[in-house]
Amino acid sequence: MRDASYDVVVAGGSISGLLCAREIAAGGHSVLVVEEDYEIGTPEHCGGLVSSRGLEELGMIPFGGTLMHRVERARITSPDGTHITIDAKRQNVLCVSRRELDKQAAHQAQRAGADIMIRTSLHERTREGVRISGVGGAADSNVINCRIMVDARGAAALAQRDRDGIIPSAQYEVYADWIEDGRVEVLPDRLKYPGFFAWVIPSGRGRGRVGAAGRGINAAAALESFLADRGGGDGGRGCCVIRKIFAPIWIKGPIKRFHDAGSGVITVGDAAGQAKPTTAGGIFSSGMGGILAGRAISRHLDGADGGTQDMDGLGDSYRAAWYKQFGGEFERQSIARRILERADNGAINDVIRRVSPEALMEISAEDDFDFHVSGIIKLLGAAGTARAAGSMLGAELRRLIPGQ
């Protein structure tokens, strides 16, 4: 450790925490990142989908082992087996290794001047700073003096705040001959995965990440059942499971406040609810949360925010910047989520059956992966679709689809 005193301590070596540290260090301020796992990027909770435009805006150009695959199409399959396919080539969606992407972000933060400690837990915010210790008794507990703490510990940090927004998920990395090159699969089913869906994300020919999540379910059991239906669960001949990850995901959108002025804590990424309400994906939106927070903190520390030392001013400026970029989209995604959560399997089947080829062509030509609620609107608003999904009609649907 370079010093026992830092301007900022970041708890969590996530993409948001590391990019936040990069921006703070680039502004000439001292910053320490503490990560409790033995390796940056592990465990790899994320499915790893992000647009090339989003990565560029984060300042992350994938190289080497970071880029795994390009997504060419997405297939959505209803509970009765009906499916539609969306051409995703125009959206420039990439499947990346989160393990390698996070390491790349760590390298950028370190090059900018940040210090990083792994196998280190942050226990509490104290009057002087933060109390940390090595995991498993590797080091004695000690206090690191700091002016600001950044909470980037992920969705698990929200479990005590609002359990209704947390749902369990399971994701396996597998080898299976039914994983099609370039094709992402989404499988909604109100009975099997209430409030969410199962997914298949290819990371190469015959290899990918397969997952399932839902309210009140045993996610591992649901995923094993899905794999069995495909020709083999754990140990079966239909696939070879090489890694299992279990983690909570947050689907309720951004939390009310991104800062706590009394404790001097700024919250970023999944811990701030900056993952998409529809899919829980958040490389871009959470990463930008870290960048915007880091820039606001840097301005605050050098007095460029008007000379105020008020934490409320810092937190409000960061929150306003994030909401300017993502607030409207996340509000509409939250509405779409509430509509889709109320849909029964009959309604989902009707919607998928009635989507026209013209609607699919329009979505394929114009939709934006990072701001994808427009695609949901087009699916629900296609000719006859809204009428077919009678169970979903209501005030929220009329807010989401113009003309309803």
Short mmCIF file of C-alpha atoms in Angstrom, two decimals:
data_model
loop_
_atom_site.label_atom_id
_atom_site.label_comp_id
_atom_site.label_asym_id
_atom_site.label_seq_id
_atom_site.Cartn_x
_atom_site.Cartn_y
_atom_site.Cartn_z
CA MET A 1 0.00 0.00 0.00
CA ARG A 2 1.43 3.36 -1.02
CA ASP A 3 -0.12 5.38 1.78
CA ALA A 4 -2.51 5.05 4.72
CA SER A 5 -4.42 8.08 3.50
CA TYR A 6 -6.34 8.52 0.23
CA ASP A 7 -8.74 11.07 -1.16
CA VAL A 8 -11.13 8.27 -2.13
CA VAL A 9 -11.54 4.57 -1.31
CA VAL A 10 -13.59 2.50 -3.78
CA ALA A 11 -15.21 -0.66 -2.37
CA GLY A 12 -15.52 -3.22 -5.15
CA GLY A 13 -13.42 -3.95 -8.22
CA SER A 14 -16.41 -3.98 -10.57
CA ILE A 15 -16.42 -2.24 -13.96
CA SER A 16 -18.16 0.77 -12.37
CA GLY A 17 -15.77 0.94 -9.43
CA LEU A 18 -12.66 0.61 -11.58
CA LEU A 19 -13.78 3.22 -14.13
CA CYS A 20 -14.68 5.54 -11.25
CA ALA A 21 -11.17 5.08 -9.86
CA ARG A 22 -9.68 5.70 -13.31
CA GLU A 23 -11.42 9.06 -13.59
CA ILE A 24 -10.49 10.13 -10.03
CA ALA A 25 -6.83 9.19 -10.54
CA ALA A 26 -6.76 10.88 -13.94
CA GLY A 27 -7.87 14.06 -12.17
CA GLY A 28 -4.74 13.92 -10.01
CA HIS A 29 -6.33 12.57 -6.83
CA SER A 30 -5.30 9.55 -4.78
CA VAL A 31 -7.65 6.56 -4.87
CA LEU A 32 -7.56 3.01 -3.53
CA VAL A 33 -9.75 0.17 -4.86
CA VAL A 34 -10.37 -2.76 -2.50
CA GLU A 35 -11.76 -6.02 -3.90
CA GLU A 36 -12.60 -8.96 -1.66
CA ASP A 37 -12.20 -11.70 -4.28
CA TYR A 38 -8.84 -13.18 -5.14
CA GLU A 39 -8.96 -11.89 -8.73
CA ILE A 40 -10.38 -8.84 -10.51
CA GLY A 41 -13.26 -10.00 -12.73
CA THR A 42 -14.05 -13.12 -10.71
CA PRO A 43 -16.69 -14.45 -10.29
CA GLU A 44 -18.04 -13.53 -13.72
CA HIS A 45 -21.71 -12.80 -12.97
CA CYS A 46 -22.54 -10.96 -16.20
CA GLY A 47 -23.72 -12.41 -19.51
CA GLY A 48 -21.22 -10.10 -21.19
CA LEU A 49 -23.39 -8.40 -23.84
CA VAL A 50 -22.55 -4.80 -24.73
CA SER A 51 -22.61 -2.68 -27.87
CA SER A 52 -19.37 -1.58 -29.52
CA ARG A 53 -20.61 2.02 -29.21
CA GLY A 54 -21.12 1.57 -25.47
CA LEU A 55 -17.62 0.20 -25.01
CA GLU A 56 -16.15 3.11 -26.95
CA GLU A 57 -17.99 5.60 -24.75
CA LEU A 58 -16.56 3.84 -21.70
CA GLY A 59 -13.09 4.20 -23.18
CA MET A 60 -12.76 0.42 -23.45
CA ILE A 61 -11.57 -0.98 -26.77
CA PRO A 62 -11.67 -4.79 -26.47
CA PHE A 63 -8.49 -6.62 -27.34
CA GLY A 64 -6.97 -10.08 -26.97
CA GLY A 65 -9.18 -12.34 -24.91
CA THR A 66 -11.71 -9.60 -24.08
CA LEU A 67 -13.77 -9.94 -27.27
CA MET A 68 -15.33 -13.39 -27.47
CA HIS A 69 -18.06 -13.16 -30.09
CA ARG A 70 -20.25 -10.90 -32.23
CA VAL A 71 -24.01 -11.30 -31.96
CA GLU A 72 -25.79 -11.51 -35.30
CA ARG A 73 -29.37 -12.37 -34.28
CA ALA A 74 -31.63 -12.83 -31.29
CA ARG A 75 -34.34 -15.47 -31.05
CA ILE A 76 -37.26 -14.99 -28.66
CA THR A 77 -39.18 -18.19 -27.93
CA SER A 78 -42.62 -18.20 -26.30
CA PRO A 79 -43.73 -20.86 -23.78
CA ASP A 80 -45.55 -22.80 -26.53
CA GLY A 81 -42.39 -22.97 -28.66
CA THR A 82 -43.27 -20.26 -31.17
CA HIS A 83 -40.29 -18.07 -31.93
CA ILE A 84 -39.30 -14.91 -33.74
CA THR A 85 -35.81 -13.91 -34.85
CA ILE A 86 -34.43 -10.36 -34.82
CA ASP A 87 -31.48 -9.48 -37.02
CA ALA A 88 -28.96 -7.81 -34.65
CA LYS A 89 -26.14 -7.03 -37.08
CA ARG A 90 -26.87 -3.29 -37.20
CA GLN A 91 -26.73 -3.03 -33.40
CA ASN A 92 -23.06 -4.12 -33.27
CA VAL A 93 -23.56 -6.19 -30.12
CA LEU A 94 -20.49 -7.91 -28.71
CA CYS A 95 -20.14 -10.78 -26.27
CA VAL A 96 -17.15 -9.98 -24.09
CA SER A 97 -15.35 -11.77 -21.30
CA ARG A 98 -16.21 -9.76 -18.18
CA ARG A 99 -13.20 -11.28 -16.49
CA GLU A 100 -10.88 -9.79 -19.13
CA LEU A 101 -12.86 -6.54 -19.49
CA ASP A 102 -12.62 -5.86 -15.77
CA LYS A 103 -8.90 -6.60 -15.85
CA GLN A 104 -8.56 -4.11 -18.70
CA ALA A 105 -10.39 -1.50 -16.61
CA ALA A 106 -8.12 -2.29 -13.66
CA HIS A 107 -5.07 -1.76 -15.85
CA GLN A 108 -6.43 1.60 -17.02
CA ALA A 109 -7.10 2.65 -13.42
CA GLN A 110 -3.62 1.57 -12.31
CA ARG A 111 -1.98 3.38 -15.25
CA ALA A 112 -3.86 6.53 -14.22
CA GLY A 113 -2.43 6.24 -10.70
CA ALA A 114 -4.97 4.22 -8.70
CA ASP A 115 -3.89 1.60 -6.17
CA ILE A 116 -5.72 -1.76 -6.16
CA MET A 117 -5.83 -4.32 -3.35
CA ILE A 118 -7.41 -7.77 -3.83
CA ARG A 119 -8.44 -10.23 -1.11
CA THR A 120 -9.37 -7.20 0.99
CA SER A 121 -12.71 -6.56 2.65
CA LEU A 122 -14.16 -3.19 3.59
CA HIS A 123 -15.95 -3.55 6.91
CA GLU A 124 -17.31 -0.12 7.75
CA ARG A 125 -17.14 3.60 7.16
CA THR A 126 -15.58 5.33 10.16
CA ARG A 127 -15.21 8.97 11.10
CA GLU A 128 -11.61 8.90 9.87
CA GLY A 129 -12.08 6.78 6.76
CA VAL A 130 -12.81 3.10 6.17
CA ARG A 131 -11.87 -0.06 8.06
CA ILE A 132 -10.42 -2.83 5.91
CA SER A 133 -8.78 -6.19 6.45
CA GLY A 134 -7.39 -9.04 4.40
CA VAL A 135 -9.87 -11.81 3.62
CA GLY A 136 -9.46 -14.88 5.80
CA GLY A 137 -7.23 -13.14 8.30
CA ALA A 138 -4.49 -12.43 5.73
CA ALA A 139 -3.90 -9.03 7.31
CA ASP A 140 -4.86 -7.20 10.48
CA SER A 141 -7.80 -4.81 10.40
CA ASN A 142 -6.75 -1.21 9.91
CA VAL A 143 -8.29 2.16 9.07
CA ILE A 144 -7.52 3.92 5.79
CA ASN A 145 -8.10 7.65 6.01
CA CYS A 146 -10.18 9.03 3.16
CA ARG A 147 -12.49 11.92 2.36
CA ILE A 148 -14.98 9.99 0.21
CA MET A 149 -15.96 6.34 -0.10
CA VAL A 150 -17.44 4.89 -3.30
CA ASP A 151 -19.71 1.83 -2.94
CA ALA A 152 -19.33 -0.35 -6.05
CA ARG A 153 -20.08 -3.71 -4.43
CA GLY A 154 -22.78 -4.80 -6.88
CA ALA A 155 -26.41 -5.88 -6.61
CA ALA A 156 -25.80 -7.84 -3.42
CA ALA A 157 -25.37 -4.50 -1.63
CA LEU A 158 -29.08 -3.81 -2.33
CA ALA A 159 -30.40 -6.99 -0.70
CA GLN A 160 -31.08 -5.30 2.63
CA ARG A 161 -32.45 -2.15 1.01
CA ASP A 162 -35.31 -3.64 -1.00
CA ARG A 163 -35.70 -7.39 -1.39
CA ASP A 164 -38.54 -6.95 -3.89
CA GLY A 165 -36.03 -5.68 -6.44
CA ILE A 166 -33.67 -8.66 -6.03
CA ILE A 167 -34.24 -11.97 -7.80
CA PRO A 168 -31.98 -15.06 -7.83
CA SER A 169 -30.14 -16.10 -10.97
CA ALA A 170 -27.95 -18.96 -12.10
CA GLN A 171 -25.61 -18.92 -15.08
CA TYR A 172 -23.52 -21.83 -16.34
CA GLU A 173 -20.75 -21.73 -18.89
CA VAL A 174 -21.21 -24.78 -21.08
CA TYR A 175 -20.10 -26.61 -24.17
CA ALA A 176 -23.14 -27.78 -26.13
CA ASP A 177 -23.73 -28.51 -29.81
CA TRP A 178 -27.14 -26.75 -29.66
CA ILE A 179 -25.56 -23.34 -29.02
CA GLU A 180 -25.77 -21.67 -32.40
CA ASP A 181 -22.97 -19.42 -33.58
CA GLY A 182 -23.94 -15.74 -33.31
CA ARG A 183 -27.45 -16.34 -31.93
CA VAL A 184 -28.66 -15.12 -28.53
CA GLU A 185 -31.79 -16.82 -27.19
CA VAL A 186 -34.37 -15.35 -24.80
CA LEU A 187 -37.07 -17.64 -23.39
CA PRO A 188 -39.78 -15.95 -21.27
CA ASP A 189 -42.09 -18.26 -19.32
CA ARG A 190 -44.29 -16.94 -16.52
CA LEU A 191 -44.49 -20.36 -14.83
CA LYS A 192 -40.85 -21.43 -15.07
CA TYR A 193 -39.15 -18.02 -14.70
CA PRO A 194 -41.70 -15.64 -13.13
CA GLY A 195 -40.70 -12.03 -13.67
CA PHE A 196 -37.73 -12.88 -15.87
CA PHE A 197 -36.58 -15.47 -18.44
CA ALA A 198 -33.97 -18.04 -19.44
CA TRP A 199 -31.18 -17.12 -21.85
CA VAL A 200 -28.43 -18.52 -24.07
CA ILE A 201 -25.50 -16.28 -25.00
CA PRO A 202 -22.92 -17.77 -27.39
CA SER A 203 -19.25 -17.12 -26.74
CA GLY A 204 -18.03 -19.22 -29.66
CA ARG A 205 -19.07 -22.18 -31.74
CA GLY A 206 -20.71 -24.72 -29.44
CA ARG A 207 -19.85 -22.75 -26.31
CA GLY A 208 -21.77 -20.15 -24.31
CA ARG A 209 -23.43 -18.93 -21.15
CA VAL A 210 -26.82 -20.34 -20.27
CA GLY A 211 -28.84 -18.85 -17.47
CA ALA A 212 -32.20 -18.56 -15.74
CA ALA A 213 -33.69 -16.17 -13.20
CA GLY A 214 -37.10 -15.55 -11.68
CA ARG A 215 -38.98 -14.45 -8.60
CA GLY A 216 -39.30 -17.03 -5.85
CA ILE A 217 -37.66 -19.88 -7.73
CA ASN A 218 -34.65 -22.10 -7.22
CA ALA A 219 -32.65 -20.67 -10.12
CA ALA A 220 -30.20 -23.58 -10.18
CA ALA A 221 -33.02 -26.13 -10.38
CA ALA A 222 -34.75 -24.12 -13.11
CA LEU A 223 -31.53 -23.99 -15.12
CA GLU A 224 -30.87 -27.71 -14.66
CA SER A 225 -34.38 -28.40 -15.94
CA PHE A 226 -33.77 -26.16 -18.96
CA LEU A 227 -30.54 -28.01 -19.77
CA ALA A 228 -32.26 -31.37 -19.36
CA ASP A 229 -34.90 -30.28 -21.88
CA ARG A 230 -32.11 -29.37 -24.28
CA GLY A 231 -30.57 -32.81 -24.02
CA GLY A 232 -28.55 -32.97 -20.85
CA GLY A 233 -28.17 -31.26 -17.50
CA ASP A 234 -25.13 -31.38 -15.29
CA GLY A 235 -23.19 -34.45 -16.32
CA GLY A 236 -25.52 -35.26 -19.22
CA ARG A 237 -24.40 -35.98 -22.75
CA GLY A 238 -26.11 -32.94 -24.23
CA CYS A 239 -23.70 -30.44 -22.70
CA CYS A 240 -20.61 -30.09 -20.60
CA VAL A 241 -20.84 -27.61 -17.72
CA ILE A 242 -17.46 -25.99 -17.02
CA ARG A 243 -18.42 -23.18 -14.63
CA LYS A 244 -21.40 -22.35 -12.40
CA ILE A 245 -22.19 -18.88 -11.08
CA PHE A 246 -25.04 -17.96 -8.72
CA ALA A 247 -25.77 -14.32 -7.99
CA PRO A 248 -28.66 -11.97 -7.20
CA ILE A 249 -29.71 -9.52 -9.90
CA TRP A 250 -31.48 -6.19 -9.46
CA ILE A 251 -34.42 -5.35 -11.75
CA LYS A 252 -36.06 -2.35 -10.05
CA GLY A 253 -34.10 0.46 -11.64
CA PRO A 254 -32.02 3.20 -10.01
CA ILE A 255 -32.22 3.74 -6.26
CA LYS A 256 -33.60 7.05 -5.02
CA ARG A 257 -30.30 8.61 -3.97
CA PHE A 258 -26.81 7.90 -5.28
CA HIS A 259 -25.13 9.43 -2.22
CA ASP A 260 -25.26 9.68 1.56
CA ALA A 261 -24.01 13.09 2.62
CA GLY A 262 -23.81 12.13 6.28
CA SER A 263 -21.36 9.29 5.71
CA GLY A 264 -19.59 10.64 2.64
CA VAL A 265 -20.55 7.62 0.51
CA ILE A 266 -21.20 7.75 -3.25
CA THR A 267 -22.87 4.70 -4.83
CA VAL A 268 -22.21 3.52 -8.40
CA GLY A 269 -23.09 0.68 -10.77
CA ASP A 270 -25.33 -2.22 -9.78
CA ALA A 271 -25.20 -1.05 -6.15
CA ALA A 272 -26.97 2.12 -7.34
CA GLY A 273 -29.51 0.14 -9.39
CA GLN A 274 -27.91 1.24 -12.67
CA ALA A 275 -28.57 -2.10 -14.42
CA LYS A 276 -31.36 -2.29 -17.00
CA PRO A 277 -34.77 -3.07 -15.44
CA THR A 278 -35.67 -5.28 -18.41
CA THR A 279 -32.60 -7.54 -18.62
CA ALA A 280 -30.42 -6.64 -15.58
CA GLY A 281 -27.57 -5.99 -18.02
CA GLY A 282 -25.44 -3.04 -17.07
CA ILE A 283 -21.94 -2.92 -18.54
CA PHE A 284 -22.64 0.39 -20.29
CA SER A 285 -25.09 2.05 -17.90
CA SER A 286 -23.22 0.96 -14.76
CA GLY A 287 -19.84 1.73 -16.27
CA MET A 288 -21.03 5.23 -17.16
CA GLY A 289 -22.28 5.58 -13.58
CA GLY A 290 -18.72 4.99 -12.41
CA ILE A 291 -17.27 7.44 -14.95
CA LEU A 292 -19.76 10.20 -14.18
CA ALA A 293 -19.31 9.72 -10.43
CA GLY A 294 -15.52 9.75 -10.79
CA ARG A 295 -15.57 12.99 -12.76
CA ALA A 296 -17.95 14.64 -10.28
CA ILE A 297 -15.78 13.52 -7.36
CA SER A 298 -12.65 14.83 -9.06
CA ARG A 299 -14.27 18.24 -9.65
CA HIS A 300 -15.43 18.28 -6.05
CA LEU A 301 -11.97 17.49 -4.68
CA ASP A 302 -10.22 20.19 -6.68
CA GLY A 303 -12.93 22.78 -6.05
CA ALA A 304 -14.04 23.04 -9.68
CA ASP A 305 -17.65 22.48 -8.60
CA GLY A 306 -17.81 26.04 -7.36
CA GLY A 307 -15.69 25.65 -4.27
CA THR A 308 -18.38 23.93 -2.22
CA GLN A 309 -17.50 21.05 0.06
CA ASP A 310 -21.15 20.05 0.31
CA MET A 311 -21.62 16.32 -0.39
CA ASP A 312 -25.23 16.93 -1.42
CA GLY A 313 -24.01 19.12 -4.25
CA LEU A 314 -21.57 16.44 -5.38
CA GLY A 315 -24.17 13.67 -5.22
CA ASP A 316 -26.83 15.72 -6.98
CA SER A 317 -24.53 16.72 -9.86
CA TYR A 318 -23.50 13.10 -10.44
CA ARG A 319 -27.09 11.87 -10.26
CA ALA A 320 -28.28 14.58 -12.68
CA ALA A 321 -25.59 13.63 -15.21
CA TRP A 322 -26.53 9.94 -15.08
CA TYR A 323 -30.27 10.64 -15.30
CA LYS A 324 -29.74 12.95 -18.27
CA GLN A 325 -28.27 10.04 -20.20
CA PHE A 326 -30.29 7.09 -18.88
CA GLY A 327 -33.25 8.33 -16.82
CA GLY A 328 -35.91 8.43 -19.52
CA GLU A 329 -34.94 5.05 -20.95
CA PHE A 330 -34.87 3.38 -17.53
CA GLU A 331 -38.28 4.81 -16.63
CA ARG A 332 -39.79 3.34 -19.80
CA GLN A 333 -38.00 0.04 -19.21
CA SER A 334 -39.52 -0.10 -15.74
CA ILE A 335 -42.97 0.40 -17.24
CA ALA A 336 -42.30 -2.33 -19.80
CA ARG A 337 -41.14 -4.66 -17.02
CA ARG A 338 -44.35 -4.13 -15.02
CA ILE A 339 -46.44 -4.84 -18.11
CA LEU A 340 -44.55 -8.00 -19.02
CA GLU A 341 -44.54 -9.29 -15.43
CA ARG A 342 -48.36 -9.23 -15.48
CA ALA A 343 -48.59 -11.13 -18.76
CA ASP A 344 -49.53 -14.78 -18.46
CA ASN A 345 -48.15 -17.41 -20.82
CA GLY A 346 -51.21 -17.18 -23.06
CA ALA A 347 -50.58 -13.48 -23.63
CA ILE A 348 -46.88 -14.08 -24.30
CA ASN A 349 -47.76 -16.77 -26.84
CA ASP A 350 -50.24 -14.43 -28.58
CA VAL A 351 -47.74 -11.58 -28.78
CA ILE A 352 -45.02 -13.76 -30.33
CA ARG A 353 -47.44 -15.36 -32.80
CA ARG A 354 -48.81 -12.03 -34.02
CA VAL A 355 -45.61 -10.07 -34.54
CA SER A 356 -45.48 -9.24 -38.24
CA PRO A 357 -42.46 -9.64 -40.53
CA GLU A 358 -42.64 -5.87 -41.11
CA ALA A 359 -42.31 -5.19 -37.37
CA LEU A 360 -39.31 -7.52 -37.15
CA MET A 361 -37.66 -5.76 -40.07
CA GLU A 362 -38.23 -2.37 -38.44
CA ILE A 363 -36.75 -3.52 -35.13
CA SER A 364 -33.78 -5.09 -36.90
CA ALA A 365 -33.11 -1.93 -38.90
CA GLU A 366 -33.55 0.72 -36.23
CA ASP A 367 -33.38 -0.65 -32.70
CA ASP A 368 -30.63 0.32 -30.25
CA PHE A 369 -29.19 -2.36 -27.96
CA ASP A 370 -28.30 0.09 -25.19
CA PHE A 371 -31.68 1.88 -25.36
CA HIS A 372 -33.84 -1.04 -26.41
CA VAL A 373 -37.26 -0.17 -25.03
CA SER A 374 -38.19 1.12 -28.48
CA GLY A 375 -37.98 -2.47 -29.69
CA ILE A 376 -40.37 -3.61 -26.94
CA ILE A 377 -42.78 -0.84 -27.93
CA LYS A 378 -42.66 -1.98 -31.55
CA LEU A 379 -43.37 -5.57 -30.55
CA LEU A 380 -46.34 -4.63 -28.35
CA GLY A 381 -47.59 -1.96 -30.73
CA ALA A 382 -47.45 -4.05 -33.90
CA ALA A 383 -50.75 -4.40 -35.72
CA GLY A 384 -53.02 -6.64 -33.69
CA THR A 385 -50.42 -7.40 -31.02
CA ALA A 386 -51.78 -5.09 -28.32
CA ARG A 387 -55.30 -6.38 -28.90
CA ALA A 388 -54.07 -9.96 -28.62
CA ALA A 389 -52.37 -9.25 -25.29
CA GLY A 390 -55.53 -8.19 -23.53
CA SER A 391 -54.22 -9.17 -20.12
CA MET A 392 -51.45 -6.58 -20.49
CA LEU A 393 -53.64 -3.65 -21.50
CA GLY A 394 -53.99 -0.89 -18.97
CA ALA A 395 -52.83 2.57 -18.07
CA GLU A 396 -49.16 1.59 -18.18
CA LEU A 397 -49.45 0.05 -21.65
CA ARG A 398 -51.14 3.22 -22.90
CA ARG A 399 -48.23 5.25 -21.43
CA LEU A 400 -45.70 3.06 -23.20
CA ILE A 401 -47.33 2.71 -26.64
CA PRO A 402 -48.34 5.96 -28.38
CA GLY A 403 -51.92 5.89 -29.64
CA GLN A 404 -53.21 3.20 -27.26
#
